[in-house]
mmCIF file of C-alpha atoms in Angstrom:
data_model
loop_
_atom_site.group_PDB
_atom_site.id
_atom_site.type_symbol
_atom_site.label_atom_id
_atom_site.label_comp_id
_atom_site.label_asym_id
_atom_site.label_seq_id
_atom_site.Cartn_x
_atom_site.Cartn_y
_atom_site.Cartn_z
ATOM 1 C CA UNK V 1 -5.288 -34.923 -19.755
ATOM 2 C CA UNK V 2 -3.942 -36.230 -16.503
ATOM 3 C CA UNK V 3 -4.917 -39.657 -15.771
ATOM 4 C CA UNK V 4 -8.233 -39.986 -13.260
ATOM 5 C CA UNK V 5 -7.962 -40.236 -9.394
ATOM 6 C CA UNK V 6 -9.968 -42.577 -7.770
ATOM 7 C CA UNK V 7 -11.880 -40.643 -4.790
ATOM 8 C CA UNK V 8 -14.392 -43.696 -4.269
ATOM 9 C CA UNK V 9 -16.305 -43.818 -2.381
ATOM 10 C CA UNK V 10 -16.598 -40.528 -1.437
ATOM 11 C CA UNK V 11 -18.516 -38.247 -3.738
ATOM 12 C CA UNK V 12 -17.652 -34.814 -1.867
ATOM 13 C CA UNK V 13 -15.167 -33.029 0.111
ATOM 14 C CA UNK V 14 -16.315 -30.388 3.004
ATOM 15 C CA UNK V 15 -13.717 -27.480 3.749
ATOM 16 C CA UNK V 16 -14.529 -26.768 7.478
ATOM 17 C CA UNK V 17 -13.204 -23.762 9.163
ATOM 18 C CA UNK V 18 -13.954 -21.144 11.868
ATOM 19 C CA UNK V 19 -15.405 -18.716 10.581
ATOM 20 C CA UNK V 20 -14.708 -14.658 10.925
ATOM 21 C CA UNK V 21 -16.756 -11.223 10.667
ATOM 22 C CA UNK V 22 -16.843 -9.408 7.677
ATOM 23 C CA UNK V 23 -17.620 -6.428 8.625
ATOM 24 C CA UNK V 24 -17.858 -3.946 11.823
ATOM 25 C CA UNK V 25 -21.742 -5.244 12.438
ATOM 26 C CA UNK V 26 -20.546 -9.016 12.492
ATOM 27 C CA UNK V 27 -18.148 -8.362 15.498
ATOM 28 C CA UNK V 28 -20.535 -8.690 18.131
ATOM 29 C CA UNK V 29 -22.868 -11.014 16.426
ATOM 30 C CA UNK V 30 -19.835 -13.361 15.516
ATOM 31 C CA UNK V 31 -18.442 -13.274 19.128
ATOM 32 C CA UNK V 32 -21.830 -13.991 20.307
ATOM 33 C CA UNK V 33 -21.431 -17.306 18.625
ATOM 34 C CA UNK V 34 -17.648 -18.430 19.578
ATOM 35 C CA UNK V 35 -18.660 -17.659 23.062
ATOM 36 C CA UNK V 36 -22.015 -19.156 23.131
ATOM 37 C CA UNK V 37 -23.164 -20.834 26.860
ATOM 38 C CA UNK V 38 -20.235 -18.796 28.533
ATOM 39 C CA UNK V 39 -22.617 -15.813 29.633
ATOM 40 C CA UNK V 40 -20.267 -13.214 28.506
ATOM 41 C CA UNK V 41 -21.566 -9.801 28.570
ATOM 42 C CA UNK V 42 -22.130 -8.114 25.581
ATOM 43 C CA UNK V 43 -20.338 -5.209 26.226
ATOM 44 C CA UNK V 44 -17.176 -7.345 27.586
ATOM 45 C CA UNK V 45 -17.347 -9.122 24.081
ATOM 46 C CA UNK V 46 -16.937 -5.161 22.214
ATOM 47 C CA UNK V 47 -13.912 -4.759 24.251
ATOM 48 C CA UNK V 48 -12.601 -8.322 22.979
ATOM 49 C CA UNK V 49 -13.530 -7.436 19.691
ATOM 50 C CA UNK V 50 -11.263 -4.333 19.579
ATOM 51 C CA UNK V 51 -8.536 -5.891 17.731
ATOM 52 C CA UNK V 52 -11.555 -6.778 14.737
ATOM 53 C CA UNK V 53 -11.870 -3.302 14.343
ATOM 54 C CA UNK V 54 -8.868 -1.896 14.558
ATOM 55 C CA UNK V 55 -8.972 -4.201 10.928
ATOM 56 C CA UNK V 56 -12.332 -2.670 9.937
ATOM 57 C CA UNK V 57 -14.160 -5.475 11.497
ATOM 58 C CA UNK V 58 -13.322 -8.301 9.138
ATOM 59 C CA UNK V 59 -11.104 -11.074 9.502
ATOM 60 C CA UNK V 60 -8.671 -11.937 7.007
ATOM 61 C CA UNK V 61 -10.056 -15.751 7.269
ATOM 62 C CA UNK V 62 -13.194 -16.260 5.170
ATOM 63 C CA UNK V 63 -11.162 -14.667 2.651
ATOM 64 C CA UNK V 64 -8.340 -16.881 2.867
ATOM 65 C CA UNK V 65 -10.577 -19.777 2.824
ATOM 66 C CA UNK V 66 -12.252 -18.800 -0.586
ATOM 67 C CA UNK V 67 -8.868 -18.916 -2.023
ATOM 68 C CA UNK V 68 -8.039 -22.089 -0.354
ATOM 69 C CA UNK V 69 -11.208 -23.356 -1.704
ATOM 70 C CA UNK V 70 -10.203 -21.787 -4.970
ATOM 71 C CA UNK V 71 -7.123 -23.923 -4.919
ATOM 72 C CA UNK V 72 -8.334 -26.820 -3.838
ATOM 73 C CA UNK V 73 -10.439 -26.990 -6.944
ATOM 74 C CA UNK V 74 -7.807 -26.134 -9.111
ATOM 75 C CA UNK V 75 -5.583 -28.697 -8.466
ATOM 76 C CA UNK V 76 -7.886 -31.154 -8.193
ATOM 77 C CA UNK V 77 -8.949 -30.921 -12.078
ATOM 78 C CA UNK V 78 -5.697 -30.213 -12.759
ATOM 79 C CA UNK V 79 -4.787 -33.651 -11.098
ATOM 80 C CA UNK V 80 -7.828 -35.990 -12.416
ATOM 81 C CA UNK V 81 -9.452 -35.802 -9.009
ATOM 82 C CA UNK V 82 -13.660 -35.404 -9.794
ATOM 83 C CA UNK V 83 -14.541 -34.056 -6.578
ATOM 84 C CA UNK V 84 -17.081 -31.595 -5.716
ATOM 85 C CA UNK V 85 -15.717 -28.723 -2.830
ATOM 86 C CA UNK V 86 -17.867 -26.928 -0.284
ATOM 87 C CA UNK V 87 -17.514 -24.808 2.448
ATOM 88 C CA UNK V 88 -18.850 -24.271 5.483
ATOM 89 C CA UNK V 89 -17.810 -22.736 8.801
ATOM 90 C CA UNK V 90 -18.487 -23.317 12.603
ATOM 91 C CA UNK V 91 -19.146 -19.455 13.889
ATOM 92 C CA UNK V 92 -19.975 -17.306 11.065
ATOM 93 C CA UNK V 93 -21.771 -18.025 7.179
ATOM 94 C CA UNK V 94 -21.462 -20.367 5.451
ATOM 95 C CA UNK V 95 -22.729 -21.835 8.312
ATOM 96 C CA UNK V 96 -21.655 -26.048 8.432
ATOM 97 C CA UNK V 97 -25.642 -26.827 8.918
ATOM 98 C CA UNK V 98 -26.248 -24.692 5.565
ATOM 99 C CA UNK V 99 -23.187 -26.027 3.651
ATOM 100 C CA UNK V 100 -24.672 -29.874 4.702
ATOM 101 C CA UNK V 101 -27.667 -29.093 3.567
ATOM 102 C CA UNK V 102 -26.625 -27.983 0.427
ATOM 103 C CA UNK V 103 -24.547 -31.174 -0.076
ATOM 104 C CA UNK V 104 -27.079 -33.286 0.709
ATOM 105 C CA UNK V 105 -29.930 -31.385 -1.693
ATOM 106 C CA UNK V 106 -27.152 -32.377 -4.059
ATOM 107 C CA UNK V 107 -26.790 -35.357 -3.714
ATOM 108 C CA UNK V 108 -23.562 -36.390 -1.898
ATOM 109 C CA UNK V 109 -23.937 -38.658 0.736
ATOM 110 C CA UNK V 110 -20.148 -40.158 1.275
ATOM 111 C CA UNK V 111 -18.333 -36.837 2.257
ATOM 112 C CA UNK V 112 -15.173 -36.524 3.443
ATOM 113 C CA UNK V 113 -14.382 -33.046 5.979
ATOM 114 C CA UNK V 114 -10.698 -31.145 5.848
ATOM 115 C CA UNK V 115 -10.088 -28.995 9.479
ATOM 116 C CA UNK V 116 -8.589 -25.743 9.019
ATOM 117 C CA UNK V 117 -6.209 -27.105 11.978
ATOM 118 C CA UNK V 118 -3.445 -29.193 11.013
ATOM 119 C CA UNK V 119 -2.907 -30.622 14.947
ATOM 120 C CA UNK V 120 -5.054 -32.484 17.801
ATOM 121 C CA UNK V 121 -6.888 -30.933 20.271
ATOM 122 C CA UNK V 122 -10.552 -30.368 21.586
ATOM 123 C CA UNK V 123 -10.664 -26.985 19.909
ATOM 124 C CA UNK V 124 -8.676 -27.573 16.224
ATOM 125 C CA UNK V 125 -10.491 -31.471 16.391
ATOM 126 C CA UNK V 126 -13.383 -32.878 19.059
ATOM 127 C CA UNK V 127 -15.333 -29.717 18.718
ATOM 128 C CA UNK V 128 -15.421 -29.703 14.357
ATOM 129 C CA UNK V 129 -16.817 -33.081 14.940
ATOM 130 C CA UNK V 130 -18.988 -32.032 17.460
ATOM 131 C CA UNK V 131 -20.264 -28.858 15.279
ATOM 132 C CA UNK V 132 -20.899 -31.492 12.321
ATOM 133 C CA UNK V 133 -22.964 -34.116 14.463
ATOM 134 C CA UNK V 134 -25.063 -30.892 15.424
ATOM 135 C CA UNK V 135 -25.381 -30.535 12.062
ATOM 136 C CA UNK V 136 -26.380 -34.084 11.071
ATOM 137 C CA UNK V 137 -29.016 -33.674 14.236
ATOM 138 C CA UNK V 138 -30.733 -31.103 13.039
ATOM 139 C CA UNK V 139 -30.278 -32.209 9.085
ATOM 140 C CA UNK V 140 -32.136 -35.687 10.894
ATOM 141 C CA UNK V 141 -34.396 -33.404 12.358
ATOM 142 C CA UNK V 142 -35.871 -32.233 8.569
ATOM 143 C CA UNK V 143 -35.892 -35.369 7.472
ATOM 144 C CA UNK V 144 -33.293 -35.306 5.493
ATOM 145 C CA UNK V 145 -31.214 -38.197 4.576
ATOM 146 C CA UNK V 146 -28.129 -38.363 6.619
ATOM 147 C CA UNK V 147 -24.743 -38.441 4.568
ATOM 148 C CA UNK V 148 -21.364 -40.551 5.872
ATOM 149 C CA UNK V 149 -19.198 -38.321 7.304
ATOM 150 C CA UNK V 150 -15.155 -38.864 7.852
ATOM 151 C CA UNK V 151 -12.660 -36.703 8.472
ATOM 152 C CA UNK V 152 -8.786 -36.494 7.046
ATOM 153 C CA UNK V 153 -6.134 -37.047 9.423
ATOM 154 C CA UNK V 154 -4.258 -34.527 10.645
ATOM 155 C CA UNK V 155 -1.437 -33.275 7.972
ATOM 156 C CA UNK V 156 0.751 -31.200 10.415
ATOM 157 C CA UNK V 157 3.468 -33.391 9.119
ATOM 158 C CA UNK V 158 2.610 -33.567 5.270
ATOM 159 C CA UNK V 159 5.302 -32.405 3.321
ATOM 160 C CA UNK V 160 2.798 -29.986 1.569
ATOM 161 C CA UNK V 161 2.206 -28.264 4.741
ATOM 162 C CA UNK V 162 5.633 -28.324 5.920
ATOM 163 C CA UNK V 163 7.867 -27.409 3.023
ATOM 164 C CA UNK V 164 6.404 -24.244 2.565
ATOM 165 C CA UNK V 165 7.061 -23.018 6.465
ATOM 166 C CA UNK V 166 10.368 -23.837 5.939
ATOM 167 C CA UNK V 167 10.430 -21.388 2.612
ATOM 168 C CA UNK V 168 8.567 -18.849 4.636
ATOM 169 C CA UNK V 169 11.032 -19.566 8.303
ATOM 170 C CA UNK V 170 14.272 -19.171 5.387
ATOM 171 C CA UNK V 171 12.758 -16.165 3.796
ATOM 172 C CA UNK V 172 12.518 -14.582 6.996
ATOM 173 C CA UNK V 173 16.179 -15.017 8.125
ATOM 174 C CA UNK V 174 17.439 -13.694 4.697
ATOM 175 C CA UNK V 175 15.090 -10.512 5.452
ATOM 176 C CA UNK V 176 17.482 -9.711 8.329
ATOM 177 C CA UNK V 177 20.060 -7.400 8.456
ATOM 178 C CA UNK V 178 22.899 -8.985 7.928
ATOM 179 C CA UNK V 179 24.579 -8.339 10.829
ATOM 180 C CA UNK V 180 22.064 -10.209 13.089
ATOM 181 C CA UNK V 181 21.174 -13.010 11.043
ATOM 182 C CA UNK V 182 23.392 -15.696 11.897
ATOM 183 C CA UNK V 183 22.360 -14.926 15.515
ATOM 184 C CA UNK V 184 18.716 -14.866 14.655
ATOM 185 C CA UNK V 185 16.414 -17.546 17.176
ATOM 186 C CA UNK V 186 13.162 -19.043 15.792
ATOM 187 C CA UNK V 187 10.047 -18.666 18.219
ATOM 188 C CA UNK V 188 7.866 -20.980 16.517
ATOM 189 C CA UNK V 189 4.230 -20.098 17.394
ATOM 190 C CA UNK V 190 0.395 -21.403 18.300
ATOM 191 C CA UNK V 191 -2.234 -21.133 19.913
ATOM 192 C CA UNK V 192 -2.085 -21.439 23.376
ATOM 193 C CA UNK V 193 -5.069 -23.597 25.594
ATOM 194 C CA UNK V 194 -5.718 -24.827 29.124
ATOM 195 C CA UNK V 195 -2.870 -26.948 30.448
ATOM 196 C CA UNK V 196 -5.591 -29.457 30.582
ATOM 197 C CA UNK V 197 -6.761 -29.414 27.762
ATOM 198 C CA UNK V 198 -3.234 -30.289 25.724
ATOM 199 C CA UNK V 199 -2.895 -32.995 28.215
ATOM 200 C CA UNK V 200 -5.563 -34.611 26.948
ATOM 201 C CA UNK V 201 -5.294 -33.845 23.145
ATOM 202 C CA UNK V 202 -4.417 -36.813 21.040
ATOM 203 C CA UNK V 203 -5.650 -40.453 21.600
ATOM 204 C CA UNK V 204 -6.320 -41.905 25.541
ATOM 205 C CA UNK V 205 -3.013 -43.871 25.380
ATOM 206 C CA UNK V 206 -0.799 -40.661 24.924
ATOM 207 C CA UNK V 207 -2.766 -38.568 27.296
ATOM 208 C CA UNK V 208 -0.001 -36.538 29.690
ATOM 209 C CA UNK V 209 2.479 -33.775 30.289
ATOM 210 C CA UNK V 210 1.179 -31.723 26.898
ATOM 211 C CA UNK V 211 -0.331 -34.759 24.971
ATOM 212 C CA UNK V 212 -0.377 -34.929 21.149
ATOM 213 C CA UNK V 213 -1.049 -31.229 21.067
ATOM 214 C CA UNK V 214 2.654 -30.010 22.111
ATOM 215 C CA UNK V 215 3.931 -33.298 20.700
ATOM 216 C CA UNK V 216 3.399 -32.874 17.010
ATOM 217 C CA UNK V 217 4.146 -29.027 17.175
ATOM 218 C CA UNK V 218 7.639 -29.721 18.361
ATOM 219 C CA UNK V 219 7.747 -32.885 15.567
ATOM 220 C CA UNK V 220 7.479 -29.783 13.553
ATOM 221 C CA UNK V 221 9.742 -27.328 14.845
ATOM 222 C CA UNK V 222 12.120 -29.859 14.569
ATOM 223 C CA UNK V 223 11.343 -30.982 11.293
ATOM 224 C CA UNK V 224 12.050 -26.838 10.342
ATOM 225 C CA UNK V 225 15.101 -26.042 12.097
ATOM 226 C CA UNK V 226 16.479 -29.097 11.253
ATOM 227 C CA UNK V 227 15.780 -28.253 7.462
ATOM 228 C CA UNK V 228 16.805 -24.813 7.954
ATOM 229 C CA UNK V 229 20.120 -25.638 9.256
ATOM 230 C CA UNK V 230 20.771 -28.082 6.442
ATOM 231 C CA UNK V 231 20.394 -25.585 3.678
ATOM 232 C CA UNK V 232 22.079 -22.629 5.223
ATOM 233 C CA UNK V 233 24.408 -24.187 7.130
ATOM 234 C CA UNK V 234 23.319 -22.356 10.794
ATOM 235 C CA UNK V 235 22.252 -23.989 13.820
ATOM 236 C CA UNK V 236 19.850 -21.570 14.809
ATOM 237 C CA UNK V 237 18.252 -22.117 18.389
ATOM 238 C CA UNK V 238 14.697 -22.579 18.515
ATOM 239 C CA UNK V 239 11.624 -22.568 21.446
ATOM 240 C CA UNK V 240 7.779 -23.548 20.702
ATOM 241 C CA UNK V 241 6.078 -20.395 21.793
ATOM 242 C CA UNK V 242 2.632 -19.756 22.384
ATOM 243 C CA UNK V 243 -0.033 -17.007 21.685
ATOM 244 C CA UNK V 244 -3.645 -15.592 21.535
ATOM 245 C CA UNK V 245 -4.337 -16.993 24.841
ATOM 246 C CA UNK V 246 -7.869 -16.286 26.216
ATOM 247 C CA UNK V 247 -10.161 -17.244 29.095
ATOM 248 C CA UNK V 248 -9.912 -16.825 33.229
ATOM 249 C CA UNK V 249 -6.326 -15.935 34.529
ATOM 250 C CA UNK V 250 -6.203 -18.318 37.118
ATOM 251 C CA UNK V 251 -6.743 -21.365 34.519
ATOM 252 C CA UNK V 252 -3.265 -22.766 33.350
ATOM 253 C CA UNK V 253 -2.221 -22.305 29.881
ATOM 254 C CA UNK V 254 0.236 -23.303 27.631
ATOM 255 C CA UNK V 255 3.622 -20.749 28.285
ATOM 256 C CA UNK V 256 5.413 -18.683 27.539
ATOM 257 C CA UNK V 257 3.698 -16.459 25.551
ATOM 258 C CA UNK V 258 5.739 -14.708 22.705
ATOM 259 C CA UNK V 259 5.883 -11.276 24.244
ATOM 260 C CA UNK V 260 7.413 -13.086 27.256
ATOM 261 C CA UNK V 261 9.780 -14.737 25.096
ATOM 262 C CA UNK V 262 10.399 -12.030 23.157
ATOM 263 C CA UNK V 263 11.655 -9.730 26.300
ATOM 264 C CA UNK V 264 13.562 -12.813 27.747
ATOM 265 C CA UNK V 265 15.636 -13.205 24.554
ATOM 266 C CA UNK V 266 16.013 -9.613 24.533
ATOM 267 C CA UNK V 267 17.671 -9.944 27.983
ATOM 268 C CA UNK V 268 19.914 -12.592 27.034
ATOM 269 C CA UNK V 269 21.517 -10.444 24.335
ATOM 270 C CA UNK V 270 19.793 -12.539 21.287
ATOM 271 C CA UNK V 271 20.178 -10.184 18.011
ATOM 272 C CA UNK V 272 17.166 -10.889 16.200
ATOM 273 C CA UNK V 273 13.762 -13.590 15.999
ATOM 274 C CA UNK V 274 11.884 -14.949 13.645
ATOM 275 C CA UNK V 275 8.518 -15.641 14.405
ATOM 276 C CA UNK V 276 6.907 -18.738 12.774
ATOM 277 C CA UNK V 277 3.503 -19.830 13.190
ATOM 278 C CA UNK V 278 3.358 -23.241 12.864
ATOM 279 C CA UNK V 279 0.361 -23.221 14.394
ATOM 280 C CA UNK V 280 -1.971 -21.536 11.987
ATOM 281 C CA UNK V 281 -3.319 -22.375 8.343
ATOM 282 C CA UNK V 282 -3.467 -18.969 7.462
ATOM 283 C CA UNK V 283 -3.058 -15.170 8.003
ATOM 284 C CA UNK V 284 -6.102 -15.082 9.801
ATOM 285 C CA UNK V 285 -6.822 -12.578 12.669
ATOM 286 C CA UNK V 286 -4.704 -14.168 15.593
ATOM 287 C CA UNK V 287 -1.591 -14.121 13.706
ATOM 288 C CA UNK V 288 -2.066 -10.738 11.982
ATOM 289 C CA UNK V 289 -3.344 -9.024 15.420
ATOM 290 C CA UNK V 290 -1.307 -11.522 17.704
ATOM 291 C CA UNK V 291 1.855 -11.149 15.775
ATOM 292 C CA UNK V 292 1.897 -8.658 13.053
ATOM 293 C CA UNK V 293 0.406 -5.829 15.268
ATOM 294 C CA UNK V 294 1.087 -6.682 19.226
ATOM 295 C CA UNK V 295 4.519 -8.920 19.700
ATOM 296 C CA UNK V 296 6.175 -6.575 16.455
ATOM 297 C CA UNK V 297 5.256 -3.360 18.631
ATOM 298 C CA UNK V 298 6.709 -5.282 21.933
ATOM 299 C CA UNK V 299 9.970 -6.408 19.573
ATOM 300 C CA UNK V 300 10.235 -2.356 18.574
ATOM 301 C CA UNK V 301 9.732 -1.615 22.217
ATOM 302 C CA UNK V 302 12.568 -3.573 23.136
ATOM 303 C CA UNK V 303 14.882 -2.196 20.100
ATOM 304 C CA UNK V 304 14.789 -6.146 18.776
ATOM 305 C CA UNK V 305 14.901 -6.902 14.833
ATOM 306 C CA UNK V 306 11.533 -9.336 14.308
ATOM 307 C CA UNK V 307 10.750 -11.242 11.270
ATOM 308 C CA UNK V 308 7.684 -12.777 10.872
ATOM 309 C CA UNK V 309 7.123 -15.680 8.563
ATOM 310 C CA UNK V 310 4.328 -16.821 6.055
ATOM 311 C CA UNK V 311 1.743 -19.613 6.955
ATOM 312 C CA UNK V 312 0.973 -22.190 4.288
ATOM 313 C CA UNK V 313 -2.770 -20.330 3.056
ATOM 314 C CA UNK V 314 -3.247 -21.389 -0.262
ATOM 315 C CA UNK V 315 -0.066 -22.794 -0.849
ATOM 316 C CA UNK V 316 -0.268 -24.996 -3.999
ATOM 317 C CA UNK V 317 1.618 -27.530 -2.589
ATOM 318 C CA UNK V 318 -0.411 -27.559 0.523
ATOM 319 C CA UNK V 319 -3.577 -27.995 -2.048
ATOM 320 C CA UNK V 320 -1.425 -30.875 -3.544
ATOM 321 C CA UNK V 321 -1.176 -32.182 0.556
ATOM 322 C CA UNK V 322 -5.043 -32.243 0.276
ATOM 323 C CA UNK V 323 -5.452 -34.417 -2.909
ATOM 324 C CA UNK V 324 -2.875 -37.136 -1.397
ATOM 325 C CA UNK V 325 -4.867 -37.122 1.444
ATOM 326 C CA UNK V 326 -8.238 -37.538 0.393
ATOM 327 C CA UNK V 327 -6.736 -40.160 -2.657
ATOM 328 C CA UNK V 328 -4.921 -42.223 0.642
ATOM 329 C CA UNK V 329 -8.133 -41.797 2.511
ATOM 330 C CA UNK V 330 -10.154 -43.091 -0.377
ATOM 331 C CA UNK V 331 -8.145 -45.753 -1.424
ATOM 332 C CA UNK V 332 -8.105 -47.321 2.563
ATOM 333 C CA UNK V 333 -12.118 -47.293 2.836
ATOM 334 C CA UNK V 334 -11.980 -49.456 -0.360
ATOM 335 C CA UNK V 335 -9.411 -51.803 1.628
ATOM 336 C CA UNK V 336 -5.851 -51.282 -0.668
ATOM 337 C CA UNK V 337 -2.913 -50.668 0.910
ATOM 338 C CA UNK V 338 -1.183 -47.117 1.075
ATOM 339 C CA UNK V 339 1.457 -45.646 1.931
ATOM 340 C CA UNK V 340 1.103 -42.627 4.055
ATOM 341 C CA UNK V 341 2.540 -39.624 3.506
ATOM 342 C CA UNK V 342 4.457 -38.174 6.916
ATOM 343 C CA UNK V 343 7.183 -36.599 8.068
ATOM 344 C CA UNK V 344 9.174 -36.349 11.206
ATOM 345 C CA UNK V 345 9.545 -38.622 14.051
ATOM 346 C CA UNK V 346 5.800 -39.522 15.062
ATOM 347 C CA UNK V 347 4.214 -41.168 11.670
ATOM 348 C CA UNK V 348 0.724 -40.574 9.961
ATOM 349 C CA UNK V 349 -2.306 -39.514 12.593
ATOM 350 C CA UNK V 350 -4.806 -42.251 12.900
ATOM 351 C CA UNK V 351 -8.190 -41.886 10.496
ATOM 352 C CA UNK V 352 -10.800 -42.082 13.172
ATOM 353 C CA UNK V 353 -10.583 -40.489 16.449
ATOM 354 C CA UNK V 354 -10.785 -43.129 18.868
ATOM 355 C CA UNK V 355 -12.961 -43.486 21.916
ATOM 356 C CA UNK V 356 -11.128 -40.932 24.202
ATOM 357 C CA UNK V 357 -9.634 -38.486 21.792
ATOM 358 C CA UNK V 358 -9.550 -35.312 22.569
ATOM 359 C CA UNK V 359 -12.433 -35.224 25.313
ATOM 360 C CA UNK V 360 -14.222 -32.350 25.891
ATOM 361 C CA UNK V 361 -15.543 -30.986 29.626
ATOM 362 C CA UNK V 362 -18.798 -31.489 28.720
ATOM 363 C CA UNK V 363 -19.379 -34.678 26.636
ATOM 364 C CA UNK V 364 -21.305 -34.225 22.976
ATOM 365 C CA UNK V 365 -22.168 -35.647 20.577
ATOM 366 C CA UNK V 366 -19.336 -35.669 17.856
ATOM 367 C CA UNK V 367 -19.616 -37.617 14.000
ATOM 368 C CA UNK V 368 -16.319 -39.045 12.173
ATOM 369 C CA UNK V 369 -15.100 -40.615 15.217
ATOM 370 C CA UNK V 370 -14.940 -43.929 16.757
ATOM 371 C CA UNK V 371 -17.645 -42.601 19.167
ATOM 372 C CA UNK V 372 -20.127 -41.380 16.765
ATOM 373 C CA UNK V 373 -23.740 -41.798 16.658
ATOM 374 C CA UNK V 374 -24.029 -41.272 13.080
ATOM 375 C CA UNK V 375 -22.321 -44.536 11.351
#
């Protein structure tokens, strides 16, 4: 039996994700709920929806999460870690309020939340700690003793998440013909947002010209390439790229957007791409409608050989990334000293989002922060 992990004082661990439809009557409902206080039409939101049916009207991502979940608790008794791991989602069931509840009928009242979003910004960060203080509100609101909420750090540069995109960016450029692959450029992938709002991701101090939003997903990129060229030997250039933008045209967003890149490398004669998305935990409906179905019909347009690599999913050694993170996590709230596990140029992401991080247009309330009015 592997020896015991100490995950004192916390008693629970929350796996907190988006959400998706799962099925074609969901679409709507599920849209209705992303989009909530926006006054889109409903019939504007079946025309959005279009690319959920096109994959019968579920998304790959409550799927993905159950075997995420699955793995989390897998490794965890494998590893001596006695923790307890729920799930709960922000748009679609298991809904977070539901999944708190549960916890709390429980029992657990020191719980500690993983993001399905490995970087900072309002959307991946601010507005999963907004969705939990709703949560807590209305928990508070049944009378219902309120549990201690914190949140991991962000892990977009935990070996566990990182060492697998490399496997997945390597088995992509071995999937190429031959001919094209020592050519090949990586267009390393996210999600795009308002210009705005990646100035403003990341802590008050680093606020700016992309923030920590663009910052850490280069730290990344280069992190990969640089890995890549060390084990086969081939500088291959590389761009952060940007997809699955949304909202009012005349709103700056990140650029370019892959299919832009992918007709300007075209035109300078590049022989193939990889796609990575670094971005994404998973396979979910962005990348597989995004990138599997749109920018690999533009790269077939254009006669250009795509590869698209794996995201990290259920990765064992991105469960493993999880149980170092909640053990380092653990061990600092009962005062020892750790050493944090990072990669790359910019260090381990602070533990508590301080006064500033992240800030949305419309201030909220939001738990596991510095801000929070649940302490």
């Amino acid at each position: 039996m592997p020896d015991a992990l100490d995950a004192s004082p916390y008693d629970a661990l929350l796996l907190l994700s988006f959400g998706g439809p799962e099925g074609p009557d969901d679409v709507v409902p599920f849209l209705e709920n992303v989009t909530r206080g926006r006054g889109i039409p409903k019939e504007r939101l079946k025309e959005v929806g279009q690319h959920y049916f096109l994959f019968g009207g579920i998304s790959p991502i409550n799927g993905q999460n159950r075997a995420l979940l699955d793995a989390l608790r897998k490794d965890f008794a494998g590893h001596g870690l006695d923790l307890p791991v729920y799930w709960g989602n922000r748009n679609w069931a298991p809904y977070v309020t539901d999944t708190l509840r549960e916890m709390v009928t429980d029992g657990h009242r020191r719980i500690l939340v993983l993001a399905t979003s490995a970087y900072a910004s309002y959307s991946g960060c601010r507005q999963y700690r907004e969705d939990l203080a709703g949560a807590l509100a209305a928990l508070e609101a049944e009378g219902l003793e309120l549990p201690k909420i914190d949140k991991l750090r962000h892990y977009f540069n935990h070996p566990g998440f990182v060492e697998p995109m490399i496997e997945g960016v390597l088995a992509s450029l071995a999937d190429l013909p031959e001919d094209v692959r020592a050519g090949a450029h990586i267009a390393f992938t996210t999600h795009s947002i308002p210009t705005a709002a990646a100035d403003t991701s990341g802590p008050a101090e680093g606020h700016g010209d992309g923030g920590a939003y663009v910052s850490q997903h280069l730290d990344v990129a280069r992190l990969i390439a640089d890995a890549v060229r060390e084990r086969t030997g081939v500088d291959h250039p590389w761009r952060l790229v940007y997809q699955s933008r949304s909202g009012a045209p005349q709103i700056p967003w990140l650029e370019p957007d892959i299919c832009d890149h992918l007709e300007e490398l075209h035109g300078a004669g590049v022989p193939a791409v990889v796609m990575a998305p670094i971005g994404f935990v998973s396979d979910h409906m962005e990348v597989l409608y995004d990138l599997d179905t749109e920018a690999k019909a533009k790269a077939e347009e254009l006669g250009l050989p795509v590869r698209r690599s794996a995201t990290v999913g259920a990765d064992p050694r991105f469960a493993g990334a999880v149980r170092d993170l909640v053990v380092e996590r653990a061990a600092t709230e009962r005062g020892q000293q750790v050493t944090p596990c990072a990669l790359g140029a910019l260090g381990q992401s602070h533990n508590l989002c301080p006064v500033g991080c992240c800030p949305a247009r419309t201030p909220k309330p939001a738990a596991a922060g510095a801000d929070s009015p649940y302490v």
